[in-house]
Coordinates of C-alpha atoms in Angstrom, one line a residue:
Chain A
M29 CA 17.3 8.7 0.6
I30 CA 16.8 5.1 -0.3
D31 CA 19.8 2.9 -0.1
A32 CA 19.3 0.2 -2.8
A33 CA 22.3 -1.8 -1.6
A34 CA 21.1 -1.9 2.0
A35 CA 17.7 -3.1 0.8
I36 CA 19.2 -5.9 -1.3
R37 CA 21.4 -7.0 1.7
L38 CA 18.4 -6.9 4.1
S39 CA 16.3 -8.9 1.7
L40 CA 18.9 -11.6 1.2
E41 CA 19.7 -11.8 4.9
S42 CA 16.1 -12.0 6.1
A43 CA 15.2 -14.5 3.3
L44 CA 18.2 -16.7 4.1
V45 CA 17.4 -16.7 7.9
A46 CA 13.7 -17.4 7.2
T47 CA 14.6 -20.3 5.0
L48 CA 17.1 -21.8 7.5
L49 CA 14.5 -21.4 10.3
G50 CA 11.9 -22.9 8.0
L51 CA 13.9 -26.0 7.1
P52 CA 13.4 -28.0 10.3
L53 CA 9.7 -27.0 10.4
A54 CA 9.2 -28.0 6.8
V55 CA 11.0 -31.3 7.3
A56 CA 9.0 -32.1 10.4
L57 CA 5.6 -31.0 9.0
G58 CA 6.3 -32.4 5.5
Y59 CA 7.2 -35.8 6.9
A60 CA 4.3 -35.9 9.4
L61 CA 1.9 -35.1 6.6
A62 CA 3.4 -37.6 4.2
R63 CA 4.0 -40.5 6.5
V64 CA 2.5 -40.3 9.9
P65 CA -1.2 -41.0 10.3
F66 CA -2.7 -38.7 13.0
R67 CA -6.0 -37.1 13.9
G68 CA -6.6 -33.6 12.6
K69 CA -4.2 -34.0 9.7
A70 CA -6.6 -32.1 7.4
I71 CA -6.7 -29.2 9.8
V72 CA -2.9 -29.1 10.2
S73 CA -2.5 -29.3 6.4
A74 CA -5.0 -26.5 5.9
A75 CA -3.4 -24.3 8.6
V76 CA 0.0 -24.6 6.9
V77 CA -1.4 -23.7 3.5
G78 CA -3.3 -20.8 5.0
P79 CA -0.8 -18.0 4.4
L80 CA -0.6 -19.1 0.7
V81 CA -4.2 -18.2 0.1
L82 CA -4.7 -15.4 2.6
P83 CA -4.0 -11.9 1.4
P84 CA -0.5 -11.1 2.8
V85 CA -1.8 -7.9 4.4
V86 CA -4.3 -10.0 6.4
T87 CA -1.5 -12.4 7.4
G88 CA 0.5 -9.4 8.6
L89 CA -2.4 -8.1 10.6
L90 CA -3.0 -11.6 12.2
L91 CA 0.7 -11.8 13.0
L92 CA 0.6 -8.3 14.5
R93 CA -2.3 -9.4 16.7
L94 CA -0.5 -12.5 17.7
L95 CA 3.0 -11.1 18.2
G96 CA 2.2 -7.5 19.1
R97 CA 2.1 -5.9 22.5
Q98 CA -1.6 -6.6 22.9
A99 CA -1.1 -10.3 22.9
P100 CA 0.4 -12.5 25.6
L101 CA 2.9 -14.2 23.2
G102 CA 4.0 -10.8 21.9
R103 CA 4.5 -9.5 25.5
L104 CA 6.5 -12.6 26.3
L105 CA 8.8 -12.1 23.3
D106 CA 9.2 -8.5 24.1
A107 CA 10.1 -9.3 27.7
V108 CA 12.9 -11.7 26.6
G109 CA 14.3 -9.1 24.3
L110 CA 12.9 -10.4 21.0
P111 CA 10.3 -7.8 20.0
V112 CA 8.8 -8.8 16.6
P113 CA 6.8 -5.7 15.4
F114 CA 8.9 -3.0 13.7
T115 CA 12.1 -5.1 13.8
L116 CA 14.2 -7.2 11.5
L117 CA 12.8 -10.2 13.3
G118 CA 9.4 -9.1 12.1
V119 CA 10.7 -9.1 8.5
I120 CA 12.0 -12.6 9.1
V121 CA 8.8 -13.9 10.7
A122 CA 6.7 -12.5 7.9
A123 CA 9.0 -14.1 5.3
L124 CA 9.0 -17.4 7.2
V125 CA 5.2 -17.6 7.5
V126 CA 4.4 -16.8 3.9
G127 CA 7.2 -19.0 2.6
L128 CA 6.4 -22.0 4.8
P129 CA 3.4 -23.3 2.8
L130 CA 5.6 -23.8 -0.3
F131 CA 8.4 -25.3 1.7
V132 CA 6.1 -27.8 3.4
A133 CA 4.3 -28.7 0.2
A134 CA 7.7 -29.4 -1.5
A135 CA 8.9 -31.4 1.5
R136 CA 5.7 -33.4 1.7
G137 CA 5.9 -34.2 -2.0
A138 CA 9.5 -35.3 -1.7
F139 CA 8.7 -37.6 1.2
E140 CA 5.6 -39.1 -0.5
A141 CA 7.6 -39.9 -3.6
I142 CA 10.0 -42.2 -1.7
D143 CA 9.0 -45.8 -1.7
P144 CA 8.3 -46.7 2.0
R145 CA 9.9 -50.1 1.5
Y146 CA 13.3 -48.6 1.7
E147 CA 12.5 -47.4 5.2
E148 CA 10.8 -50.7 6.1
V149 CA 13.9 -52.7 5.0
S150 CA 16.1 -50.5 7.1
W151 CA 13.8 -51.1 10.2
T152 CA 13.9 -54.9 9.6
L153 CA 17.7 -54.7 9.6
G154 CA 17.5 -53.3 13.1
V155 CA 18.3 -49.7 12.3
S156 CA 16.4 -47.4 14.6
P157 CA 13.6 -45.3 13.0
W158 CA 15.6 -42.1 13.8
R159 CA 18.7 -43.3 12.1
T160 CA 16.7 -44.7 9.2
F161 CA 15.2 -41.2 8.8
L162 CA 18.6 -39.6 8.8
T163 CA 20.4 -42.1 6.6
V164 CA 17.7 -43.3 4.2
T165 CA 14.7 -41.0 4.0
L166 CA 16.4 -37.6 4.3
P167 CA 19.1 -38.2 1.7
L168 CA 16.5 -39.5 -0.8
A169 CA 14.3 -36.4 -0.2
L170 CA 17.2 -34.0 -0.3
P171 CA 16.8 -32.6 -3.8
G172 CA 13.1 -32.1 -3.2
L173 CA 13.8 -30.4 0.2
L174 CA 16.4 -28.1 -1.5
A175 CA 13.9 -27.3 -4.2
G176 CA 11.4 -26.3 -1.5
A177 CA 14.1 -24.2 0.2
V178 CA 14.7 -22.3 -3.1
L179 CA 10.9 -21.7 -3.5
A180 CA 10.6 -20.5 0.1
F181 CA 13.6 -18.3 -0.3
A182 CA 12.2 -16.8 -3.4
R183 CA 8.8 -16.2 -1.9
A184 CA 10.5 -14.6 1.1
L185 CA 12.4 -12.2 -1.2
G186 CA 9.1 -11.1 -2.7
E187 CA 7.2 -10.7 0.5
F188 CA 5.6 -7.3 0.8
G189 CA 2.1 -7.1 2.4
A190 CA 2.7 -8.9 5.7
T191 CA 6.1 -7.2 6.1
V192 CA 4.8 -3.7 5.7
V193 CA 2.1 -4.2 8.3
L194 CA 4.1 -6.2 10.8
A195 CA 7.6 -4.6 10.4
G196 CA 7.0 -1.3 8.8
N197 CA 9.0 0.3 6.0
M198 CA 12.2 1.7 7.6
E199 CA 15.4 2.4 5.9
G200 CA 18.2 0.0 6.9
R201 CA 16.0 -1.7 9.5
T202 CA 13.0 -3.3 7.7
R203 CA 13.2 -2.0 4.1
T204 CA 13.6 -4.9 1.8
I205 CA 13.8 -4.8 -2.0
A206 CA 10.0 -5.0 -2.4
L207 CA 9.4 -2.2 0.2
A208 CA 12.2 0.0 -1.3
V209 CA 10.6 -0.3 -4.8
Y210 CA 7.3 0.7 -3.3
A211 CA 8.8 3.7 -1.5
L212 CA 10.6 4.7 -4.7
L213 CA 7.3 4.8 -6.6
D214 CA 6.4 7.7 -4.3
L215 CA 9.4 9.8 -5.3
P216 CA 9.3 11.6 -8.7
E217 CA 13.1 11.2 -8.9
G218 CA 13.1 7.6 -7.8
D219 CA 13.3 6.0 -11.3
A220 CA 17.0 5.2 -11.5
A221 CA 17.3 3.4 -8.1
M222 CA 14.0 1.6 -8.9
E223 CA 15.5 0.3 -12.2
E224 CA 18.4 -1.1 -10.2
L225 CA 16.2 -2.9 -7.7
V226 CA 13.8 -4.2 -10.4
G227 CA 16.8 -5.6 -12.2
V228 CA 18.1 -7.3 -9.1
S229 CA 14.7 -8.7 -8.4
L230 CA 14.4 -10.1 -11.9
L231 CA 17.8 -11.7 -11.6
L232 CA 17.1 -13.2 -8.3
A233 CA 13.7 -14.5 -9.5
L234 CA 15.4 -16.0 -12.6
G235 CA 18.1 -17.6 -10.5
A236 CA 15.5 -19.1 -8.2
M237 CA 13.4 -20.5 -11.1
V238 CA 16.5 -22.1 -12.7
G239 CA 17.6 -23.5 -9.3
Y240 CA 14.2 -24.8 -8.6
E241 CA 13.9 -26.5 -12.0
A242 CA 17.3 -28.1 -11.7
L243 CA 16.7 -29.4 -8.2
S244 CA 13.2 -30.7 -9.2
R245 CA 14.8 -32.6 -12.1
W246 CA 17.5 -34.0 -9.9
Q247 CA 14.8 -35.3 -7.5
R248 CA 12.8 -36.8 -10.3
R249 CA 15.8 -38.4 -12.0
R250 CA 17.0 -39.8 -8.7
L251 CA 13.6 -41.5 -8.0
E252 CA 13.2 -42.6 -11.6
L253 CA 16.7 -44.1 -11.6
D254 CA 15.9 -45.9 -8.4
R255 CA 12.9 -47.4 -10.0
V256 CA 14.9 -48.4 -13.1
D257 CA 17.4 -50.1 -10.8
Q258 CA 14.6 -51.9 -9.1
G259 CA 13.3 -53.1 -12.4
A260 CA 16.7 -54.2 -13.5
G261 CA 17.2 -56.1 -10.3
R262 CA 13.9 -57.9 -10.6
A263 CA 14.7 -58.8 -14.2
A264 CA 18.1 -60.3 -13.2
R265 CA 16.4 -62.5 -10.7
Chain B
M7 CA -20.1 34.8 -7.0
P8 CA -21.8 35.9 -10.2
H9 CA -22.8 32.8 -12.1
G10 CA -20.9 32.0 -15.2
S11 CA -18.6 35.0 -15.1
A12 CA -15.9 33.8 -12.7
T13 CA -12.7 32.6 -14.3
T14 CA -10.0 30.5 -12.9
S15 CA -7.5 33.3 -13.1
A16 CA -9.5 35.0 -10.3
L17 CA -8.6 32.2 -8.1
R18 CA -5.5 32.3 -5.9
P19 CA -2.6 31.4 -8.2
A20 CA -0.9 28.2 -7.4
H21 CA 2.5 28.7 -5.8
R22 CA 5.3 26.5 -7.1
P23 CA 8.2 25.9 -4.8
P24 CA 6.8 24.1 -1.8
T25 CA 6.6 20.4 -2.5
W26 CA 4.3 18.7 -0.1
G27 CA 1.0 17.1 0.2
R28 CA -0.4 13.8 1.5
E29 CA -1.5 10.5 0.3
Q30 CA -2.8 7.2 1.6
P31 CA -3.7 4.0 0.0
A32 CA -7.2 3.9 -1.4
A33 CA -9.5 1.2 -0.4
P34 CA -8.7 -1.6 -2.8
G35 CA -12.4 -2.2 -3.6
R36 CA -12.9 1.4 -4.4
R37 CA -9.8 1.4 -6.6
L38 CA -11.0 -1.6 -8.6
L39 CA -14.4 0.0 -9.0
G40 CA -12.7 3.2 -10.1
L41 CA -10.7 1.3 -12.6
A42 CA -13.8 -0.5 -13.9
L43 CA -15.7 2.8 -14.2
L44 CA -12.7 4.3 -15.9
A45 CA -12.6 1.5 -18.4
L46 CA -16.3 2.2 -19.1
A47 CA -15.7 5.9 -19.4
A48 CA -12.8 5.4 -21.7
A49 CA -14.6 2.9 -24.0
P50 CA -15.3 4.4 -27.4
S51 CA -18.7 6.0 -27.2
S52 CA -21.0 7.9 -29.4
V53 CA -21.2 10.6 -26.8
H54 CA -21.0 14.3 -27.5
A55 CA -21.9 17.4 -25.8
D56 CA -24.3 19.9 -27.0
K57 CA -26.5 20.0 -24.1
P58 CA -26.1 22.8 -21.5
V59 CA -24.5 21.3 -18.5
T60 CA -27.1 22.0 -16.0
S61 CA -30.7 22.8 -15.7
P62 CA -32.5 23.2 -12.4
A63 CA -34.5 20.0 -13.1
D64 CA -31.7 17.6 -13.4
R65 CA -29.6 19.1 -10.7
P66 CA -29.5 16.8 -7.6
A67 CA -30.4 18.3 -4.3
P68 CA -27.4 19.8 -2.5
A69 CA -26.0 17.9 0.5
P70 CA -27.9 18.6 3.7
A71 CA -26.5 20.8 6.5
V72 CA -24.9 23.1 4.0
P73 CA -26.4 26.4 2.8
A74 CA -28.2 26.3 -0.5
A75 CA -25.7 25.8 -3.3
P76 CA -25.5 28.3 -6.0
A77 CA -26.0 26.7 -9.4
F78 CA -23.0 25.1 -10.9
P79 CA -22.4 27.8 -13.5
A80 CA -23.2 26.9 -17.1
P81 CA -21.3 29.4 -19.2
P82 CA -23.1 30.5 -22.3
A83 CA -19.8 30.1 -24.2
H84 CA -20.2 26.4 -23.9
A85 CA -23.8 25.8 -24.9
G86 CA -24.1 25.0 -28.6
K87 CA -20.4 24.6 -29.1
P88 CA -19.6 21.7 -31.4
A89 CA -18.7 18.5 -29.6
P90 CA -15.0 17.6 -29.4
R91 CA -15.5 14.4 -31.2
P92 CA -17.1 14.3 -34.7
P93 CA -20.8 13.3 -34.4
T94 CA -21.8 10.0 -35.7
A95 CA -25.2 8.5 -36.7
A96 CA -25.7 7.1 -33.3
D97 CA -25.7 10.6 -31.8
A98 CA -29.3 11.3 -32.3
V99 CA -29.7 11.8 -28.5
P100 CA -26.6 13.7 -27.3
V101 CA -25.4 12.4 -24.0
K102 CA -22.6 14.1 -22.0
P103 CA -20.0 11.7 -20.7
P104 CA -19.3 12.1 -17.0
L105 CA -16.2 14.1 -15.9
V106 CA -13.3 11.8 -15.1
I107 CA -11.5 12.9 -12.0
A108 CA -8.3 11.5 -10.5
A109 CA -7.7 12.6 -7.0
A110 CA -5.5 12.1 -3.8
A111 CA -7.0 9.4 -1.6
S112 CA -7.4 11.8 1.3
L113 CA -10.2 13.5 -0.7
T114 CA -12.2 10.3 -1.0
E115 CA -15.0 11.5 1.2
L116 CA -15.0 15.2 0.3
L117 CA -14.9 15.2 -3.5
P118 CA -18.0 13.2 -4.3
Q119 CA -20.0 15.4 -1.9
L120 CA -18.7 18.5 -3.7
G121 CA -19.5 16.8 -7.0
R122 CA -23.1 16.2 -6.0
M123 CA -23.4 19.8 -4.7
A124 CA -22.0 21.2 -8.0
G125 CA -24.9 19.7 -9.8
M126 CA -23.3 18.4 -12.9
A127 CA -25.4 16.9 -15.6
K128 CA -23.8 13.5 -14.8
A129 CA -22.1 12.4 -11.7
P130 CA -18.4 12.5 -12.2
V131 CA -16.3 9.3 -12.2
F132 CA -13.6 9.4 -9.5
R133 CA -10.3 7.6 -9.3
F134 CA -8.8 7.9 -5.9
D135 CA -5.2 6.9 -5.1
A136 CA -2.0 8.1 -3.5
T137 CA -0.9 11.3 -5.3
P138 CA 2.3 9.7 -6.7
R139 CA 0.3 6.9 -8.3
I140 CA -2.4 9.3 -9.6
A141 CA 0.5 11.3 -11.2
R142 CA 2.1 8.3 -12.7
Q143 CA -1.3 7.2 -14.2
I144 CA -1.7 10.6 -15.9
E145 CA 1.9 10.6 -17.0
T146 CA 1.2 7.3 -18.9
G147 CA -1.9 8.8 -20.5
A148 CA -4.9 7.5 -18.5
A149 CA -8.0 9.4 -19.8
T150 CA -8.6 12.1 -17.2
D151 CA -10.3 15.5 -17.2
L152 CA -9.2 16.8 -13.8
V153 CA -6.5 16.0 -11.3
F154 CA -6.4 16.8 -7.6
S155 CA -3.0 16.5 -5.9
A156 CA -2.1 16.5 -2.3
D157 CA 1.5 17.3 -3.2
N158 CA 2.9 20.3 -5.0
E159 CA 6.0 18.3 -6.0
W160 CA 3.9 15.9 -8.1
M161 CA 1.9 18.8 -9.6
D162 CA 5.1 20.4 -10.6
H163 CA 6.2 17.1 -12.1
L164 CA 3.0 16.9 -14.2
A165 CA 3.4 20.6 -15.2
R166 CA 7.0 20.0 -16.3
A167 CA 5.9 16.9 -18.3
G168 CA 3.2 19.1 -20.0
K169 CA 0.4 17.0 -18.7
I170 CA -1.7 19.8 -17.2
V171 CA -3.3 22.8 -19.0
P172 CA -1.2 25.8 -18.1
G173 CA -3.0 28.4 -16.0
T174 CA -5.6 26.1 -14.7
R175 CA -3.7 25.0 -11.6
V176 CA -5.2 26.3 -8.4
D177 CA -4.5 25.8 -4.7
L178 CA -7.8 24.6 -3.2
L179 CA -7.6 23.6 0.4
G180 CA -5.3 22.8 3.3
N181 CA -4.8 20.3 6.1
S182 CA -3.1 20.3 9.4
L183 CA -0.8 17.9 11.3
V184 CA -1.9 16.4 14.6
V185 CA -0.5 13.9 17.2
V186 CA -2.9 11.1 18.0
V187 CA -2.8 8.6 20.8
P188 CA -5.0 5.5 21.5
R189 CA -8.4 6.6 22.7
M190 CA -8.0 4.8 26.0
S191 CA -4.6 6.2 26.6
R192 CA -4.3 7.9 30.0
T193 CA -1.3 10.0 29.2
A194 CA -1.4 12.2 26.2
P195 CA 1.5 14.6 25.2
R196 CA 0.4 18.2 25.1
N197 CA 3.2 19.6 23.0
P198 CA 6.1 18.4 20.9
S199 CA 8.6 18.2 23.7
E200 CA 6.4 15.8 25.7
L201 CA 6.8 13.4 22.8
T202 CA 10.3 12.7 24.2
A203 CA 8.8 11.4 27.5
D204 CA 9.4 7.7 28.2
S205 CA 5.7 7.0 28.2
I206 CA 5.8 7.4 24.4
E207 CA 7.6 4.2 23.6
R208 CA 7.0 4.2 19.9
L209 CA 6.1 7.1 17.7
A210 CA 4.6 6.1 14.4
L211 CA 5.1 8.2 11.2
A212 CA 4.3 7.8 7.6
G213 CA 7.3 6.8 5.5
E214 CA 9.9 9.5 4.7
T215 CA 9.1 9.2 1.0
V216 CA 5.4 10.3 1.3
P217 CA 4.4 13.8 2.0
A218 CA 2.8 13.1 5.4
G219 CA 6.1 11.5 6.6
R220 CA 8.1 14.5 5.3
Y221 CA 5.8 17.0 7.0
A222 CA 6.0 15.0 10.3
R223 CA 9.8 14.9 10.2
A224 CA 9.9 18.6 9.4
A225 CA 7.6 19.4 12.3
L226 CA 9.7 17.3 14.7
A227 CA 12.9 18.9 13.5
S228 CA 11.7 22.5 13.7
T229 CA 10.4 21.9 17.2
G230 CA 13.8 20.6 18.2
V231 CA 12.8 17.1 19.3
W232 CA 13.8 15.0 16.2
A233 CA 17.2 13.9 17.7
K234 CA 15.5 12.8 20.9
V235 CA 12.6 10.9 19.4
K236 CA 14.4 9.5 16.3
G237 CA 15.3 6.2 18.1
K238 CA 11.6 5.4 18.8
V239 CA 10.2 6.3 15.5
V240 CA 8.5 3.5 13.6
S241 CA 7.3 4.1 10.1
G242 CA 5.1 2.4 7.6
D243 CA 4.3 3.3 4.0
S244 CA 1.4 5.6 4.4
V245 CA -0.1 7.8 7.0
R246 CA -2.9 5.3 7.4
T247 CA -0.5 2.5 8.4
A248 CA 0.7 4.8 11.2
L249 CA -2.8 5.5 12.2
A250 CA -3.7 1.7 12.3
W251 CA -0.7 1.0 14.6
V252 CA -1.9 3.6 17.1
A253 CA -5.5 2.3 16.8
R254 CA -4.1 -1.1 17.8
S255 CA -1.9 0.4 20.6
E256 CA 1.2 -1.0 18.9
A257 CA 2.5 2.5 18.8
S258 CA 2.0 5.0 21.6
A259 CA 1.4 8.0 19.3
A260 CA 1.4 8.9 15.6
I261 CA 1.6 12.1 13.6
V262 CA -1.2 12.2 11.0
Y263 CA -3.4 14.6 9.2
A264 CA -6.3 16.2 11.1
T265 CA -8.7 14.7 8.6
D266 CA -7.3 11.1 9.2
A267 CA -7.7 11.5 12.9
R268 CA -11.4 12.1 12.3
V269 CA -12.0 8.8 10.5
E270 CA -10.5 6.5 13.1
P271 CA -12.7 6.2 16.2
R272 CA -10.0 4.3 18.2
V273 CA -7.7 7.3 18.4
K274 CA -7.9 10.8 19.9
V275 CA -6.1 14.0 19.0
A276 CA -3.5 14.9 21.7
F277 CA -2.3 18.2 20.1
V278 CA -2.1 20.0 16.8
F279 CA 1.2 21.0 15.4
D280 CA 1.7 24.7 14.8
A281 CA 1.1 25.5 11.1
H282 CA 4.5 27.2 11.0
S283 CA 6.4 24.1 12.2
H284 CA 6.1 22.3 8.9
P285 CA 5.7 23.2 5.2
P286 CA 2.2 24.3 4.2
I287 CA 0.0 21.4 3.4
V288 CA -1.8 22.4 0.3
Y289 CA -4.1 20.5 -2.1
S290 CA -4.3 21.7 -5.7
G291 CA -6.3 20.9 -8.8
A292 CA -5.7 21.3 -12.5
V293 CA -7.3 20.5 -15.8
V294 CA -5.5 17.6 -17.5
K295 CA -4.0 18.2 -21.0
G296 CA -6.2 16.4 -23.5
A297 CA -9.2 16.4 -21.2
A298 CA -12.4 15.4 -23.0
Q299 CA -14.3 18.2 -21.2
P300 CA -11.9 21.0 -20.2
E301 CA -14.7 23.5 -19.8
E302 CA -16.7 21.4 -17.3
A303 CA -13.5 20.5 -15.5
R304 CA -12.6 24.2 -15.2
R305 CA -16.1 25.0 -13.8
F306 CA -15.7 22.3 -11.1
L307 CA -12.5 24.0 -10.0
E308 CA -14.3 27.3 -9.9
F309 CA -17.0 25.8 -7.8
F310 CA -14.6 25.3 -5.0
R311 CA -14.7 29.0 -4.4
S312 CA -18.4 29.1 -3.7
R313 CA -19.6 29.6 -0.2
P314 CA -21.3 26.2 0.2
A315 CA -18.3 24.4 -1.1
Q316 CA -16.1 26.3 1.4
A317 CA -18.5 25.3 4.2
L318 CA -18.3 21.7 3.2
I319 CA -14.5 21.7 3.0
E320 CA -14.4 23.1 6.6
A321 CA -17.0 20.7 7.8
A322 CA -14.8 17.8 6.6
G323 CA -11.9 19.1 8.7
F324 CA -9.8 20.6 5.9
S325 CA -8.9 24.3 6.0
T326 CA -9.9 26.8 3.4
L327 CA -7.2 28.9 2.0
S328 CA -7.3 32.7 2.6
G329 CA -8.3 34.5 -0.6
A330 CA -9.8 31.4 -2.1
A331 CA -13.3 32.2 -0.8
P332 CA -15.3 35.2 -1.9
R333 CA -16.0 37.4 1.0

């Protein structure tokens, strides 16, 4: 009745797509929040963090209101053949929205940790800001961005509340690992399949934690090493 | 019903094979409160029970709009019986602990009313949740006197696990399945075959793992429309999710219980499924093995047969079971 393999595949696919879609958003928002002074920064910052502190079911209801048929945006998406409620796209949107705060926070932290002088030197050498961003800033922030991606991916895998309200709990269409475990709780004979999914969840979570830790360390070591190099350079002068 | 003489064996015996019921998520606040109260009730206490259960003085007034309630019978067998727990020095004033009742979420409104009407010495403590979760709590040993299930399959499961007192299980009430549409909807299907119309773009059901979802699918299958509507079915976890989607017009129609349709003002009932189109929807109750107050629990089950209780059950939109009520 409940296909565990399908749930695992659906979870991995939707979390992966949500993470890939989140990457440009997280880079843009993270960089803007870290480097660019603009009016209303506090509001943008708070809005991005919102889904982290809102109960996911509330996030789901708000998304349903925004992207459902009762809303102009929802009707537009429906008209162009991208209906969000009750579809895989709904699962992805829910995963993206709840994972984005972690992604943006990690990206912002990664950009803030980079010494702005590297970028300034690059500009004074006549390299355009855009190329500077691509060749100096982005590579330096890469481990931090990847760590954020791992966090967002893991959060997307665990998403339940927003998904069940926005996308429903439909076998092979929107039933992710979390939703499948919940459905199995309702079946007296569901224990065996549940063990399998719980095991997979634990393994994925463990993998994500190890990955996050390794990437965070890489980021720290890279920036620390940079600082050591700087110190050595100064000493040599 | 003669007071104090009825026994549960006189009730309609629970039938075993059908395996259906209903459940919905309980309001989280209520659930937390229930847990907190449960923790209080389960805390070691110096309570014991020598006092007769009821006296006219401490019986709360019966709910209005219902014929006068017969007294919650206080069987003489119980009065003066030694308390289940050994008395301690602190027991100078014997206080009866409240009855702890775990019940299907769909009974959230009805059971407290029946509890008040039954006039117990102390208001019972309720724990409402979806039947599967209630059953899993009892399986893991949560202190409970009485369980009400919306699902025979789970009651069977508890019986097999030896968690309910044999012979105390009774079928108590029934529910029916209806199709609801948004209240402002201009077109409403009048029968199952009209669910196949193009105006019904999305048909919301409870998940196939919960009883409401199974009943709905069975009703669609037996009326011969399942193959035609399958493609536009959207399903959530519980019957209340399906209801919420129709209330927000995200789905054109939903199949829910008659009692759910009553609690959501933004929907209206389009038609009622024939009772023979799906397995019988039967709620049952049983005394939990190891109950602190099995006698009082048993008497509450008996109280369901009384005329005022039956009137209240019908007023709440449930159906009474033939043979359950004294005529």
